Coordinates of C-alpha atoms and ligand atoms in Angstrom, one line a residue:
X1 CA 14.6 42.3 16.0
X2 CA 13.1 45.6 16.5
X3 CA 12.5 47.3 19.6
X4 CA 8.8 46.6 19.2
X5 CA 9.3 43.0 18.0
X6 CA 11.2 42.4 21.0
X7 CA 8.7 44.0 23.3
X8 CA 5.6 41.9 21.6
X9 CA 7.8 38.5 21.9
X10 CA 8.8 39.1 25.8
X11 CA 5.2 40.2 26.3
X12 CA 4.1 36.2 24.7
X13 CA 6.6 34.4 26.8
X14 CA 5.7 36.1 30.2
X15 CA 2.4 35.2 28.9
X16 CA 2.8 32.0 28.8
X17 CA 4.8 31.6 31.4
X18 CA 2.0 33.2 33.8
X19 CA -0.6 30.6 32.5
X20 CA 2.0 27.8 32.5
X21 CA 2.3 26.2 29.2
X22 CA 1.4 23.0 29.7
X23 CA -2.2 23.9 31.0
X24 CA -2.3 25.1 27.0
X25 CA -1.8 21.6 25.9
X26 CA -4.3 19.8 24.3
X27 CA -5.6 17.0 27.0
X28 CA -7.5 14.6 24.6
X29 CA -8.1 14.2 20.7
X30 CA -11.8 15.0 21.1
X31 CA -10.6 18.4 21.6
X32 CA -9.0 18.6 18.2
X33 CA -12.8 17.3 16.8
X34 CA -14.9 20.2 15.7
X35 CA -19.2 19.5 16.9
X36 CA -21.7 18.5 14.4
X37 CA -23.2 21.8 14.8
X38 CA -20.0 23.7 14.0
X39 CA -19.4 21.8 10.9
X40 CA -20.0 22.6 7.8
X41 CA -21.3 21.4 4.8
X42 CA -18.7 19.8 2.3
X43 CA -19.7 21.9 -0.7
X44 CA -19.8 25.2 0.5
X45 CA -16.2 24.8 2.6
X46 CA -13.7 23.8 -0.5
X47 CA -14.3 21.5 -3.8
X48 CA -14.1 18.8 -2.7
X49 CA -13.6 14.7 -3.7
X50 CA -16.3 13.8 -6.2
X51 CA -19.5 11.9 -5.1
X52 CA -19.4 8.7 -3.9
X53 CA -15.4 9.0 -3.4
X54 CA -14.5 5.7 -1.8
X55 CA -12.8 6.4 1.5
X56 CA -11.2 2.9 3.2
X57 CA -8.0 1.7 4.8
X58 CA -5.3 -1.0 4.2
X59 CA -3.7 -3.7 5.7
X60 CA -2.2 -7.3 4.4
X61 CA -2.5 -10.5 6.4
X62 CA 1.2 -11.4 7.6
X63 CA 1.5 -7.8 9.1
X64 CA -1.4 -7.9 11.3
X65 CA -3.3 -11.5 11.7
X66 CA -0.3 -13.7 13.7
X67 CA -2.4 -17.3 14.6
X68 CA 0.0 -18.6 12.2
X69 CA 0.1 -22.2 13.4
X70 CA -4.4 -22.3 13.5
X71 CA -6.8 -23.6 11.6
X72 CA -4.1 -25.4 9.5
X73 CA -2.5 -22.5 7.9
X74 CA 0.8 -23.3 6.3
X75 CA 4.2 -22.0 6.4
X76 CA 5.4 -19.1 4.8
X77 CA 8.4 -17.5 3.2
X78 CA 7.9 -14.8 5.9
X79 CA 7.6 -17.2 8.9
X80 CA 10.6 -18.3 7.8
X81 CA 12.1 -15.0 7.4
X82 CA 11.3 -13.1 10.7
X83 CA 12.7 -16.7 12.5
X84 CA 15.8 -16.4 10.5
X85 CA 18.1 -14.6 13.2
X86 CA 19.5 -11.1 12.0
X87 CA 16.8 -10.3 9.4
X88 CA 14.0 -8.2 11.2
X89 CA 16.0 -5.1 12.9
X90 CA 13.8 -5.4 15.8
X91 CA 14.4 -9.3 15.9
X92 CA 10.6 -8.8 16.2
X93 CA 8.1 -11.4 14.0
X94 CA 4.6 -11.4 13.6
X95 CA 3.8 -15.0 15.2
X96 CA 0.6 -12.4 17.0
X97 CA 1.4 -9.4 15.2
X98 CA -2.3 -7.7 15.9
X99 CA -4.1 -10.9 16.8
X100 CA -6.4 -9.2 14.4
X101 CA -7.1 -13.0 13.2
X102 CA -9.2 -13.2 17.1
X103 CA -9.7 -9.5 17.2
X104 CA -11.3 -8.6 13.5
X105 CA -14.4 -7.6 15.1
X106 CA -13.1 -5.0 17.2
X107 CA -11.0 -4.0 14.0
X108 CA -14.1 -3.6 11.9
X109 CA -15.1 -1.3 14.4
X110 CA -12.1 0.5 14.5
X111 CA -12.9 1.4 10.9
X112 CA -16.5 1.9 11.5
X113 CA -16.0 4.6 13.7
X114 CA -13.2 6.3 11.3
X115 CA -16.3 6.0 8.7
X116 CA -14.8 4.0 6.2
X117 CA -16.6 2.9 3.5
X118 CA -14.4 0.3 1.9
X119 CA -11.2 -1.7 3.5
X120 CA -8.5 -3.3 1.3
X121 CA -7.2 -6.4 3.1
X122 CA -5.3 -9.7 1.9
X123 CA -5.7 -13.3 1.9
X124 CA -2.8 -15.6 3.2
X125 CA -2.4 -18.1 0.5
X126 CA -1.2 -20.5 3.1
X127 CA -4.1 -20.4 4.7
X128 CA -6.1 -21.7 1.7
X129 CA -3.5 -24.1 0.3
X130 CA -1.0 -24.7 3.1
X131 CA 1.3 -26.0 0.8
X132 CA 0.5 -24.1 -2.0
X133 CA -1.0 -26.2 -4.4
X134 CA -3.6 -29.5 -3.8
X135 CA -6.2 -30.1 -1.8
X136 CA -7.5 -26.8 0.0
X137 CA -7.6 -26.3 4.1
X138 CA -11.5 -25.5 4.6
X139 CA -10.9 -23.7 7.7
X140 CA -8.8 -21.2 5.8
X141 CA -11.0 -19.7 3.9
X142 CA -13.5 -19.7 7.0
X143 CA -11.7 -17.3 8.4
X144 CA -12.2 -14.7 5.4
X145 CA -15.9 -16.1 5.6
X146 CA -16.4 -14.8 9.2
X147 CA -14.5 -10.8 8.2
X148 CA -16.6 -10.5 4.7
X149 CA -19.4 -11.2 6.8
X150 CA -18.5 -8.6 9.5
X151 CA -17.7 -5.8 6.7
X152 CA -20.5 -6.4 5.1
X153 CA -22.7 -5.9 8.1
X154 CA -21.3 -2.9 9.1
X155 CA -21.4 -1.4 5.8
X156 CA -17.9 -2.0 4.3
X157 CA -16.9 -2.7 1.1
X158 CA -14.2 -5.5 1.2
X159 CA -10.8 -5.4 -1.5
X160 CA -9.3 -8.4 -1.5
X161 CA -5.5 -9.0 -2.2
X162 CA -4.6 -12.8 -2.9
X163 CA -1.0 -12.0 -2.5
X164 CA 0.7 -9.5 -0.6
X165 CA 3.9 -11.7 -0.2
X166 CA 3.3 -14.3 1.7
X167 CA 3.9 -17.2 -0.5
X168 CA 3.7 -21.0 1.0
X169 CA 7.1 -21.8 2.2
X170 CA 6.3 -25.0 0.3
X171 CA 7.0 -23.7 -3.4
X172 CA 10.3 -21.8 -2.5
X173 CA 11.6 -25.6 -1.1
X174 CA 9.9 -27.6 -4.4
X175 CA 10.9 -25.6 -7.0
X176 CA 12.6 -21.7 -5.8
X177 CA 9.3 -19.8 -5.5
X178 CA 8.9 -17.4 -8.3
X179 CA 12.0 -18.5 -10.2
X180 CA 9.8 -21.3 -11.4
X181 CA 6.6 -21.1 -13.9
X182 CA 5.0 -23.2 -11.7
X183 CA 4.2 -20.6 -8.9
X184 CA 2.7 -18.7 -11.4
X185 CA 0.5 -21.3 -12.6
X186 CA -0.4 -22.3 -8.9
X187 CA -1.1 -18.6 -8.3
X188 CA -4.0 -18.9 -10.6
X189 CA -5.4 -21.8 -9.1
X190 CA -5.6 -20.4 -6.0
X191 CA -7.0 -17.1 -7.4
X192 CA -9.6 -19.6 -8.9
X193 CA -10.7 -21.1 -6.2
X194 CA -10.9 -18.0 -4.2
X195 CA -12.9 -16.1 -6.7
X196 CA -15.7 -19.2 -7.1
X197 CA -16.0 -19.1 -3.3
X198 CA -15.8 -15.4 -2.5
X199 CA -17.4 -13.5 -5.0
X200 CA -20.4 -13.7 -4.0
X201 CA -19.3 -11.0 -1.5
X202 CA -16.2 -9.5 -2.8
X203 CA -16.4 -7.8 -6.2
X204 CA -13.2 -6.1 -6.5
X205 CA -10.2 -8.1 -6.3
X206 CA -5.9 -7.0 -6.9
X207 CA -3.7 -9.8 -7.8
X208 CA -0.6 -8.8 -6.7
X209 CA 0.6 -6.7 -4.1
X210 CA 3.5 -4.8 -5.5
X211 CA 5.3 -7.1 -8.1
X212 CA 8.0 -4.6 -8.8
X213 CA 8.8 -4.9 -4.5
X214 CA 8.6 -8.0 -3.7
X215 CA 10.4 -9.0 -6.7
X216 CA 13.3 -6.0 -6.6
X217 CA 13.9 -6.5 -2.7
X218 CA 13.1 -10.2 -2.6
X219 CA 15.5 -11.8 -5.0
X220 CA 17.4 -9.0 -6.6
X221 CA 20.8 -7.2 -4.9
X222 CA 19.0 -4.2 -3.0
X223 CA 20.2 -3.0 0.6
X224 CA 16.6 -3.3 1.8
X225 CA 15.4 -6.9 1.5
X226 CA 12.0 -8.9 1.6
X227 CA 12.1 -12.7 2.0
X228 CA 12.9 -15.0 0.6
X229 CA 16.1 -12.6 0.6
X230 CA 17.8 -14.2 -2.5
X231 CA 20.1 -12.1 -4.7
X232 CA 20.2 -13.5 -7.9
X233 CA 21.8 -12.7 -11.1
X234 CA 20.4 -10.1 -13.5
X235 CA 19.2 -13.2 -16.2
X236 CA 17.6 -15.3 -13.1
X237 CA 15.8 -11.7 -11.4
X238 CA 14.4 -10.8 -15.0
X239 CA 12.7 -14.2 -15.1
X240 CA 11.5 -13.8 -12.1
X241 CA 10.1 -10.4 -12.8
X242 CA 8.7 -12.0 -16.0
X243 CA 6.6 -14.5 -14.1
X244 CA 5.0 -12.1 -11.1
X245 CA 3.7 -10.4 -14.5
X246 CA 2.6 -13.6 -15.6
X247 CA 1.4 -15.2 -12.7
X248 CA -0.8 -11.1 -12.0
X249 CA -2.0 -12.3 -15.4
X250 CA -2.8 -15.6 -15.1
X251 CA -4.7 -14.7 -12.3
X252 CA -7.3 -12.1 -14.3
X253 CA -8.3 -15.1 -16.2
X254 CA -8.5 -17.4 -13.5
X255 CA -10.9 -15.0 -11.7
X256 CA -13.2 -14.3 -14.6
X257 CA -13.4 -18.2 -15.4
X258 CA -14.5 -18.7 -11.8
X259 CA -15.6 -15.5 -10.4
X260 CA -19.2 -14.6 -10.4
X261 CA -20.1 -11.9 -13.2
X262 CA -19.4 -8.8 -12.4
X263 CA -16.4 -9.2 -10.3
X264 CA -13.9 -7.2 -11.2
X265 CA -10.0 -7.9 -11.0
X266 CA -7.0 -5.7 -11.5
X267 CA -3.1 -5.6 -9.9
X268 CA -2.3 -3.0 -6.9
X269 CA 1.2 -1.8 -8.3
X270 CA 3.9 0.1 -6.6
X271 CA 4.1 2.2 -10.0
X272 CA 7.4 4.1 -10.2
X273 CA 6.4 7.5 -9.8
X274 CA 7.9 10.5 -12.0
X275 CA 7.3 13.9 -11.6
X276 CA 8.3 16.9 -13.6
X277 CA 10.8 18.5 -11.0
X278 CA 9.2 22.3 -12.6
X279 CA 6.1 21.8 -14.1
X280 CA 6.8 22.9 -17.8
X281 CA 4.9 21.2 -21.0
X282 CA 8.3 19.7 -21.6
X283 CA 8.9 17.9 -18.5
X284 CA 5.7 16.7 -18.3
X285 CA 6.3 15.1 -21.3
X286 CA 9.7 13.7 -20.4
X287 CA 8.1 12.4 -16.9
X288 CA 5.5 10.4 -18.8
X289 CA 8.1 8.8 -21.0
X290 CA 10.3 8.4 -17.8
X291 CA 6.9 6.5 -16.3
X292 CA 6.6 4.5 -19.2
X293 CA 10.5 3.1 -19.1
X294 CA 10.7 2.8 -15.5
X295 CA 7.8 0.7 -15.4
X296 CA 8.7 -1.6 -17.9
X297 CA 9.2 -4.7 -16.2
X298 CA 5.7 -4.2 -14.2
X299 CA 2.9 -1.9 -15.2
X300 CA 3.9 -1.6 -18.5
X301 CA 3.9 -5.1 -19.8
X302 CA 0.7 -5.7 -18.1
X303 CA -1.1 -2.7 -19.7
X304 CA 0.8 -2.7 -23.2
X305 CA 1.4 -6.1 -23.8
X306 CA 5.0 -5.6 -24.5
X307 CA 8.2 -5.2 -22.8
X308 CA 9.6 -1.9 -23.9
X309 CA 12.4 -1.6 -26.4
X310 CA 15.0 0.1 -24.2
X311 CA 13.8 -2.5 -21.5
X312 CA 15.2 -5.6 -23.7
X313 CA 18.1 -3.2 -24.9
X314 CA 19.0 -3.1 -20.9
X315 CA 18.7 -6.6 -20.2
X316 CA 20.4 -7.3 -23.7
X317 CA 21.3 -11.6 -23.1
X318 CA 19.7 -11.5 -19.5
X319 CA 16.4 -10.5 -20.6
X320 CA 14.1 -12.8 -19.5
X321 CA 12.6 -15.9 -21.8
X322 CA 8.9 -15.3 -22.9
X323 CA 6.4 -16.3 -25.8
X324 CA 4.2 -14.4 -27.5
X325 CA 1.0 -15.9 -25.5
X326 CA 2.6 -15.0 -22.4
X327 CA 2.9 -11.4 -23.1
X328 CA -1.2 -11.9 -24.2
X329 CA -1.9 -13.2 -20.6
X330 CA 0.4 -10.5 -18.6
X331 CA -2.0 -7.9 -20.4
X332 CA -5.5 -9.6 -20.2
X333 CA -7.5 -6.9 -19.7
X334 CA -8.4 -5.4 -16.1
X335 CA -11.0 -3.2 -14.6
X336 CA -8.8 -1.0 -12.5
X337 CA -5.4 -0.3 -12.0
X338 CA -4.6 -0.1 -8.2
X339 CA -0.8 1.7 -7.6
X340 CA 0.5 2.6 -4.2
X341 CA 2.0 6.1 -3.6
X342 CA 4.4 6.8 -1.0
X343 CA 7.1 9.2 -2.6
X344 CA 8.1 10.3 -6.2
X345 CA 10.4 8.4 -6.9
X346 CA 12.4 10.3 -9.9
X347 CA 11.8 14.2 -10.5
X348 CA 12.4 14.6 -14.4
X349 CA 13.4 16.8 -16.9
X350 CA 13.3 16.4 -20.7
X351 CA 16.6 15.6 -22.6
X352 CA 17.2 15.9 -26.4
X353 CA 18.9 12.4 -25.9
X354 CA 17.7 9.1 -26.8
X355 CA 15.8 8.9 -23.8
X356 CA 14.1 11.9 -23.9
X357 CA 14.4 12.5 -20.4
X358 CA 17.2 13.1 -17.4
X359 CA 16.5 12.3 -14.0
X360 CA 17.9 15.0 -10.9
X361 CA 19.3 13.6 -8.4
X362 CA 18.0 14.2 -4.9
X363 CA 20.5 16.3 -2.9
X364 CA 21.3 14.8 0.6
X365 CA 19.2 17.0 2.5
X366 CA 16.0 16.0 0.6
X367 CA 13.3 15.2 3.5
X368 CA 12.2 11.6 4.4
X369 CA 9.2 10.6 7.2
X370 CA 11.2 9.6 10.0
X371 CA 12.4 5.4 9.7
X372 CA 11.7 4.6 7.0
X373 CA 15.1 5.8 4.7
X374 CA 12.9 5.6 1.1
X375 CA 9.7 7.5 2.4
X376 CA 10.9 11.0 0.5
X377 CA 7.9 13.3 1.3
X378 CA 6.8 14.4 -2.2
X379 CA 3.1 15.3 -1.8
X380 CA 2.3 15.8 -5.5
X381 CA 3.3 11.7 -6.3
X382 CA -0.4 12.0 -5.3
X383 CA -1.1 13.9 -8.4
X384 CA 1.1 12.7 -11.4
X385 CA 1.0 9.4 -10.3
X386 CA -2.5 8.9 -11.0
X387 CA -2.5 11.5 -13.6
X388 CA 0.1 10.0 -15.7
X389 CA -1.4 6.1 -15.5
X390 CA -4.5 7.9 -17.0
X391 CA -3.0 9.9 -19.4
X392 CA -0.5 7.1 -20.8
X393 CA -2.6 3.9 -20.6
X394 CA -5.7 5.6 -21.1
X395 CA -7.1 3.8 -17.6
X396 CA -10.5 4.4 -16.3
X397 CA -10.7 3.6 -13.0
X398 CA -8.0 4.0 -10.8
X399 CA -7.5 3.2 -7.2
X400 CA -4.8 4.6 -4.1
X401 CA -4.4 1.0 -2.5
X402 CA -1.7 2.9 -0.4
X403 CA -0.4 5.8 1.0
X404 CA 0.9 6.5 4.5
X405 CA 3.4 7.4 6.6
X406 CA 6.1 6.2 9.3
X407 CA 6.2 8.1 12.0
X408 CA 8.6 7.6 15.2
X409 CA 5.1 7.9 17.1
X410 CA 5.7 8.6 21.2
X411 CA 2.4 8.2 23.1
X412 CA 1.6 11.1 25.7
X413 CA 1.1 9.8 30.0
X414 CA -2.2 9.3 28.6
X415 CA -1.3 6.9 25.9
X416 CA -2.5 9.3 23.4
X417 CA 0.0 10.2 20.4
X418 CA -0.2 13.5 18.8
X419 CA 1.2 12.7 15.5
X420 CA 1.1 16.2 13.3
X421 CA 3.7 14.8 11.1
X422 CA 1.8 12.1 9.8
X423 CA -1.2 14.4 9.8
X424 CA 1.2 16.7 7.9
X425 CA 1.9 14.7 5.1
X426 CA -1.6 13.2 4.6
X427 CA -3.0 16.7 4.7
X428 CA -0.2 17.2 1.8
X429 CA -0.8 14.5 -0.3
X430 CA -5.3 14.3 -0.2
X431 CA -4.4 17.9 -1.5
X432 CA -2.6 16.8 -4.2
X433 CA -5.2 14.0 -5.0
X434 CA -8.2 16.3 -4.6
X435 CA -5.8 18.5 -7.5
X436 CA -6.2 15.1 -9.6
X437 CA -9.6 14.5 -9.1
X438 CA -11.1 18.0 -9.6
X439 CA -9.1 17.7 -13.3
X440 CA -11.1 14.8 -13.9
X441 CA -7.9 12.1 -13.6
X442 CA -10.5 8.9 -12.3
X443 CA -10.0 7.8 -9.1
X444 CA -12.4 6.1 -7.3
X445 CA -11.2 5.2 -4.1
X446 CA -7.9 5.7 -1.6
X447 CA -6.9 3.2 1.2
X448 CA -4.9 5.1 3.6
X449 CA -1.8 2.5 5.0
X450 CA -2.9 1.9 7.4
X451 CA -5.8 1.3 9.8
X452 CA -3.4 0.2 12.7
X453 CA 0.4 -0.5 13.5
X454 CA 1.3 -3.8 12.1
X455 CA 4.5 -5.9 11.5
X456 CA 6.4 -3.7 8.8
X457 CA 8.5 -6.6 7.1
X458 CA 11.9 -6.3 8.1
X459 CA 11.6 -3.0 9.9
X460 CA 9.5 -5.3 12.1
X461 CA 7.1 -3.4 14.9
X462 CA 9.2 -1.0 15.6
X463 CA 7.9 1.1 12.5
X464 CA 4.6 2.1 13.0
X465 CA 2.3 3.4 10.0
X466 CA -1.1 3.3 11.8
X467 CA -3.8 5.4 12.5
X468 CA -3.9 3.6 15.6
X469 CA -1.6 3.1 17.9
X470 CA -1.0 -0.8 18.9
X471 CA 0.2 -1.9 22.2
X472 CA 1.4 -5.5 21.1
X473 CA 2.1 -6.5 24.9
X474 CA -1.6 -5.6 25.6
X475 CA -3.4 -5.9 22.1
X476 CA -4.7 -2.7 23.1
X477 CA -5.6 0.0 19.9
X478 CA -6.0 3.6 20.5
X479 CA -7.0 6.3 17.8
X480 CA -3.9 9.0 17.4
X481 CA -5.1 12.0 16.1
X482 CA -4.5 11.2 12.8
X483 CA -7.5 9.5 12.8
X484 CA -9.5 12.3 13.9
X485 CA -7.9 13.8 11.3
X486 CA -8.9 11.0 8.5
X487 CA -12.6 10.7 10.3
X488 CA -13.0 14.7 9.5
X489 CA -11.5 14.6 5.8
X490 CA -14.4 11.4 5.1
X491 CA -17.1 12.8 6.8
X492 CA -16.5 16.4 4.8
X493 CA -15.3 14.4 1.4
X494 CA -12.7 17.2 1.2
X495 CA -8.8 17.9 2.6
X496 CA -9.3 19.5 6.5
Ligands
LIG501 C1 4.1 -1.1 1.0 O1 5.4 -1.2 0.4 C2 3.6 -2.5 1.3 O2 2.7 -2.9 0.4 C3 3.1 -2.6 2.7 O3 3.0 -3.9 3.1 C4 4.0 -1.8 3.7 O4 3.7 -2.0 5.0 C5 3.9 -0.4 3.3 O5 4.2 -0.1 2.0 C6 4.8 0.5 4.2 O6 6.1 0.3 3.9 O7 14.7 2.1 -1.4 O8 14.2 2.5 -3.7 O9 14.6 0.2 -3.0 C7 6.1 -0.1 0.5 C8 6.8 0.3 -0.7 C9 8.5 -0.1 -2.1 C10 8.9 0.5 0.2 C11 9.9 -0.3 -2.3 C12 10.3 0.2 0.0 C13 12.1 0.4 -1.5 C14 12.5 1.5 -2.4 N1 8.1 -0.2 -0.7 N2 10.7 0.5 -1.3 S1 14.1 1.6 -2.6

């Protein structure tokens, strides 16, 4: 340091030593919240997200409703899961979870004062058909009567998942859960019957939450699992993979037969994400071939029709066992393609191989949000992702259904947690999407993961993703400043 530099440094610390640092410190979130009168308007402070950008949070119904014995609702894989001793780190389960099945109204509000627009949330199958298939539980479905209902009059647009994972503990004991056709098929008659009694309110509906996860960690040989926590041989894991596509498929035509006009349908994918690791007209290339392989088993057999050649090359005699009219219903035509984005998952370059493209490997010190080991921070997933669905499948409407971050979040004496990391990589990413949407990629809508805290599978409630914290002993919620943050980016359509 130079003399100077020395002098001006000395002269900050006594500085802050005189004033005492801590009477610097922020002392509530408010603070961090700029006046109405200070703000200003969207258009003239940076481009910003087109009109009519729909803004919304996420959640699923095993991570946040618990009353899992009520109203009739079935058993579950996951019940079974959480109570199988050794499989949630926290030995944690989400019997309560976030009560949120009691406490929806004060969740709607939650959202309300975020200023939401829209909130992507999923139905528990076992709540409609306790044991999967048969004669429907009324009170079920009551339940999602009573929260459409609530969203609706408070102005939010409800997305409704039918499965995000939770599938009746009843069809892994008949017949090994998605090993067999017949989930699949009993997959569409629940979709069926949802869609004739809720679409009179809901009009945009995913199938499947993340085939490609719950199929990967569920039943193949992964060191993070998802129940029912099979590992299976390669032939028996791509026939499951082959009926999650089928039964996302069966499902489109289940809703349109039963669904009220205008409803519209599509899958929310966790699409492999592939980015050019130095943006060059060649590895932009080689990442959308890259996309198009490493999707294969997922969103490229829905949207193509086929399974890929090097796909069936790879699986050579444990591909999975298909007919042509299967491959027709995997890619009945949607209305959107909903994918969530947490991390790149490959960085490409282009190779005068037979592939046409090398992935890099990620050097060791490659940074991850804190807990959760595969949440690589990669803000511009948030552009090729999108980007590349549009430009390779030619898809028109587009949602985010996810993208978040874990954070190891510490609340303050006050309760209040500052979380700049999270706020950090959100700030990171909404750039990165507002780069996609100002080049005209179409996406309509993001659902930030998530509105609260919830049960985070087998990371259990140790691993917090919210824009609230959740006190589970208490049921209490409290805004972190993250969702000042989110509040300020919605009201001003732009990145803050
Ligand atoms: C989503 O999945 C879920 O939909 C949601 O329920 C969950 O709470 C949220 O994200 C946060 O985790 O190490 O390469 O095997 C997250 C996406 C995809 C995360 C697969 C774990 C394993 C990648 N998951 N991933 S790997």
């Amino acid at each position: 340091m130079s003399p100077s530099h020395t002098r001006r440094h000395f002269a900050k610390l006594a500085a802050q030593a005189a004033l005492g640092i801590s009477a610097l410190l922020i002392e509530n979130p408010a603070q961090a919240r700029p006046t109405k009168s200070k703000r200003l308007p969207s258009s003239k402070a940076s481009p910003g997200f087109p009109k009519g950008f729909l803004w919304g949070t996420a959640t699923s119904a095993y991570q946040i409703e618990g009353a899992v014995k009520e109203d009739g609702r079935g058993q579950s894989i996951w019940d079974t899961y959480a109570h199988t001793p050794g499989k949630i780190k926290d030995n944690s389960n989400a019997d309560r979870a976030n009560d949120h099945y009691h406490r929806y109204k004060e969740d709607v509000q939650l959202m309300k004062a975020l200023g939401v627009k829209s909130y992507r949330f999923s139905i528990a199958w076992p709540r409609v058909f306790p044991q999967g298939t048969g004669t429907p539980n009324p009170k079920g479905l009551d339940f999602y009567d009573r929260l459409l209902d609530e969203l609706l009059a408070n102005s939010i647009e409800p997305f409704a998942t039918l499965y995000h994972w939770d599938l009746p503990q009843e069809l892994q004991d008949r017949h090994g859960g998605w090993e067999s056709r017949d989930t699949p098929k009993a997959f569409a008659d629940y979709a069926g019957y949802v869609a004739q009694r809720l679409t009179d309110r809901v009009k945009h509906i995913f199938t499947i939450n993340e085939c490609s996860a719950f199929v990967e960690l569920g039943y193949g040989n992964n060191s993070i699992e998802l129940a029912p926590g099979l590992k299976l041989s390669q032939r028996r894991l791509n026939q499951v993979r082959h009926h999650a596509v089928l039964g996302h498929g069966l499902a489109v035509q289940a809703i349109r037969a039963s669904g009220r006009a205008g409803t519209k349908v599509g899958p929310a994918e966790n699409i492999t994400t592939c980015v050019p690791a130095i943006e060059t007209p060649e590895n932009i290339r080689a990442a959308e071939i890259a996309t198009r392989e490493l999707n294969g088993g997922y969103l490229t057999v829905m949207l193509e029709g086929k399974y890929t050649d090097a796909f069936l090359a790879y699986a050579g005699a444990d591909a999975p066992k298909y007919t042509a009219e299967d491959l027709k219903v995997i890619s009945a035509p949607v209305d959107f393609v909903g994918i969530n984005v947490y991390s790149p998952q490959h960085y490409v370059v282009s190779a005068d191989d037979t592939h046409g493209f090398a992935l890099v490997p990620f050097p060791p010190s490659y940074p991850l949000m804190n807990y959760s080991n595969w949440l690589k921070v990669g803000p511009e997933a948030l552009y090729w992702a999108p980007r590349n669905l549009a430009k390779i499948w030619n898809v028109k409407e587009i949602y985010i259904t996810e993208n978040g971050a874990s954070i190891a979040d510490v609340p303050d004496a006050k309760g209040i947690v500052y979380d700049l990391d999270r706020i950090m990589y959100l700030r990171n990413y909404l750039t990165h999407l507002l780069r996609a949407t100002s080049e005209g990629v179409p996406v309509r809508g993001y659902f930030l993961w998530s509105l609260m805290d919830n049960f985070e599978w087998s990371d259990g409630l140790a691993n917090r993703f919210g824009l609230h914290w959740v006190d589970y002993d208490t049921q209490r919620r409290t805004p972190k400043l993250s969702a000042s943050f989110y509040r300020e980016v919605i009201a001003r359509n732009s990145v803050v």
